[in-house]
Coordinates of C-alpha atoms in Angstrom, one line a residue:
X1 CA 171.3 -88.9 -130.4
X2 CA 170.3 -88.7 -126.7
X3 CA 167.1 -87.2 -125.2
X4 CA 166.9 -85.9 -121.6
X5 CA 163.8 -84.1 -120.4
X6 CA 162.5 -83.9 -124.0
X7 CA 165.7 -82.1 -125.2
X8 CA 168.0 -83.7 -127.7
X9 CA 171.8 -84.1 -127.2
X10 CA 173.9 -85.0 -130.2
X11 CA 176.7 -86.9 -128.5
X12 CA 177.7 -88.5 -125.2
X13 CA 180.0 -85.6 -124.3
X14 CA 177.0 -83.2 -124.5
X15 CA 175.1 -85.6 -122.1
X16 CA 177.9 -85.4 -119.6
X17 CA 178.1 -81.6 -119.9
X18 CA 174.3 -81.4 -119.4
X19 CA 174.8 -82.8 -115.9
X20 CA 178.1 -81.1 -114.9
X21 CA 178.6 -78.2 -117.3
X22 CA 178.7 -74.6 -116.4
X23 CA 180.9 -72.7 -114.0
X24 CA 179.9 -74.2 -110.7
X25 CA 178.6 -77.7 -110.9
X26 CA 181.9 -79.5 -111.1
X27 CA 183.3 -77.3 -108.3
X28 CA 180.3 -78.1 -106.0
X29 CA 180.7 -81.8 -106.8
X30 CA 184.5 -81.6 -106.1
X31 CA 183.7 -80.4 -102.6
X32 CA 181.3 -83.2 -102.0
X33 CA 183.7 -86.0 -103.0
X34 CA 185.0 -86.5 -99.4
X35 CA 181.5 -86.6 -97.9
X36 CA 178.5 -84.6 -96.8
X37 CA 178.6 -80.8 -96.6
X38 CA 176.0 -78.3 -95.3
X39 CA 175.0 -75.3 -97.4
X40 CA 177.1 -72.9 -95.3
X41 CA 180.1 -75.2 -95.6
X42 CA 179.8 -75.1 -99.4
X43 CA 179.5 -71.3 -99.2
X44 CA 182.7 -71.1 -97.2
X45 CA 184.8 -73.3 -99.5
X46 CA 183.4 -71.6 -102.7
X47 CA 183.5 -67.9 -101.6
X48 CA 183.0 -66.5 -105.1
X49 CA 179.7 -68.2 -105.7
X50 CA 176.6 -66.2 -105.0
X51 CA 173.9 -67.6 -102.6
X52 CA 171.3 -67.6 -105.4
X53 CA 173.7 -69.4 -107.8
X54 CA 174.6 -72.0 -105.2
X55 CA 171.0 -72.7 -104.4
X56 CA 170.0 -73.0 -108.1
X57 CA 173.0 -75.3 -108.9
X58 CA 172.2 -77.5 -105.8
X59 CA 168.6 -77.7 -106.9
X60 CA 169.5 -78.7 -110.4
X61 CA 172.0 -81.3 -109.2
X62 CA 169.4 -82.7 -106.9
X63 CA 166.7 -82.9 -109.7
X64 CA 169.2 -84.7 -111.8
X65 CA 169.8 -87.3 -109.0
X66 CA 173.5 -86.3 -108.8
X67 CA 173.3 -85.2 -105.2
X68 CA 171.0 -86.0 -102.3
X69 CA 169.6 -83.4 -100.0
X70 CA 168.9 -84.6 -96.5
X71 CA 167.0 -82.4 -94.0
X72 CA 167.4 -83.0 -90.3
X73 CA 164.5 -81.7 -88.3
X74 CA 164.9 -83.5 -85.0
X75 CA 166.1 -80.5 -83.2
X76 CA 166.4 -76.8 -84.1
X77 CA 168.0 -75.3 -85.9
X78 CA 167.1 -77.0 -89.2
X79 CA 170.1 -78.6 -90.8
X80 CA 170.4 -79.6 -94.5
X81 CA 173.3 -81.8 -95.8
X82 CA 174.2 -82.6 -99.4
X83 CA 175.9 -85.8 -100.5
X84 CA 176.7 -87.5 -103.8
X85 CA 174.2 -90.2 -104.8
X86 CA 175.3 -93.5 -106.2
X87 CA 174.6 -92.0 -109.7
X88 CA 176.7 -88.9 -108.7
X89 CA 179.5 -91.1 -107.6
X90 CA 179.8 -92.5 -111.1
X91 CA 181.2 -89.0 -112.0
X92 CA 184.2 -89.5 -109.6
X93 CA 186.6 -90.5 -112.4
X94 CA 185.6 -87.5 -114.5
X95 CA 185.9 -85.1 -111.5
X96 CA 189.3 -86.6 -110.6
X97 CA 190.5 -86.1 -114.2
X98 CA 189.3 -82.5 -114.1
X99 CA 191.1 -81.9 -110.8
X100 CA 194.4 -83.5 -112.0
X101 CA 194.2 -81.3 -115.2
X102 CA 193.8 -78.2 -113.0
X103 CA 196.7 -79.1 -110.8
X104 CA 199.0 -79.6 -113.8
X105 CA 197.7 -76.7 -115.9
X106 CA 199.8 -73.9 -114.3
X107 CA 203.0 -75.7 -115.3
X108 CA 201.8 -75.9 -118.9
X109 CA 200.3 -72.5 -119.5
X110 CA 201.7 -69.0 -119.1
X111 CA 198.2 -67.6 -118.6
X112 CA 197.7 -69.4 -115.3
X113 CA 199.3 -68.0 -112.1
X114 CA 199.0 -70.0 -108.9
X115 CA 199.2 -68.0 -105.7

């Protein structure tokens, strides 16, 4: 049994899913693998996510210490960048496995059409 923020998780898989589960977190993290991205850059590479959802997911990932949010205020306009933390980088093997599965999946499933 694992406890995070006073909530119990029955196994290690549920702990992992607590951090990257849901429709968008793994997608956001995938786009941060190669370095920092600004909010609008993330919006462009994930066009089907709503602004509200992106903001909420980024906030949750930041609260969980998976990503770091850096605000640049030296000169206008204000700029915010998101990067993986060292803790977030420990998820790289998991994210790579998810990516590789997604690449191979169309060849193994008649339900998936890649255009």
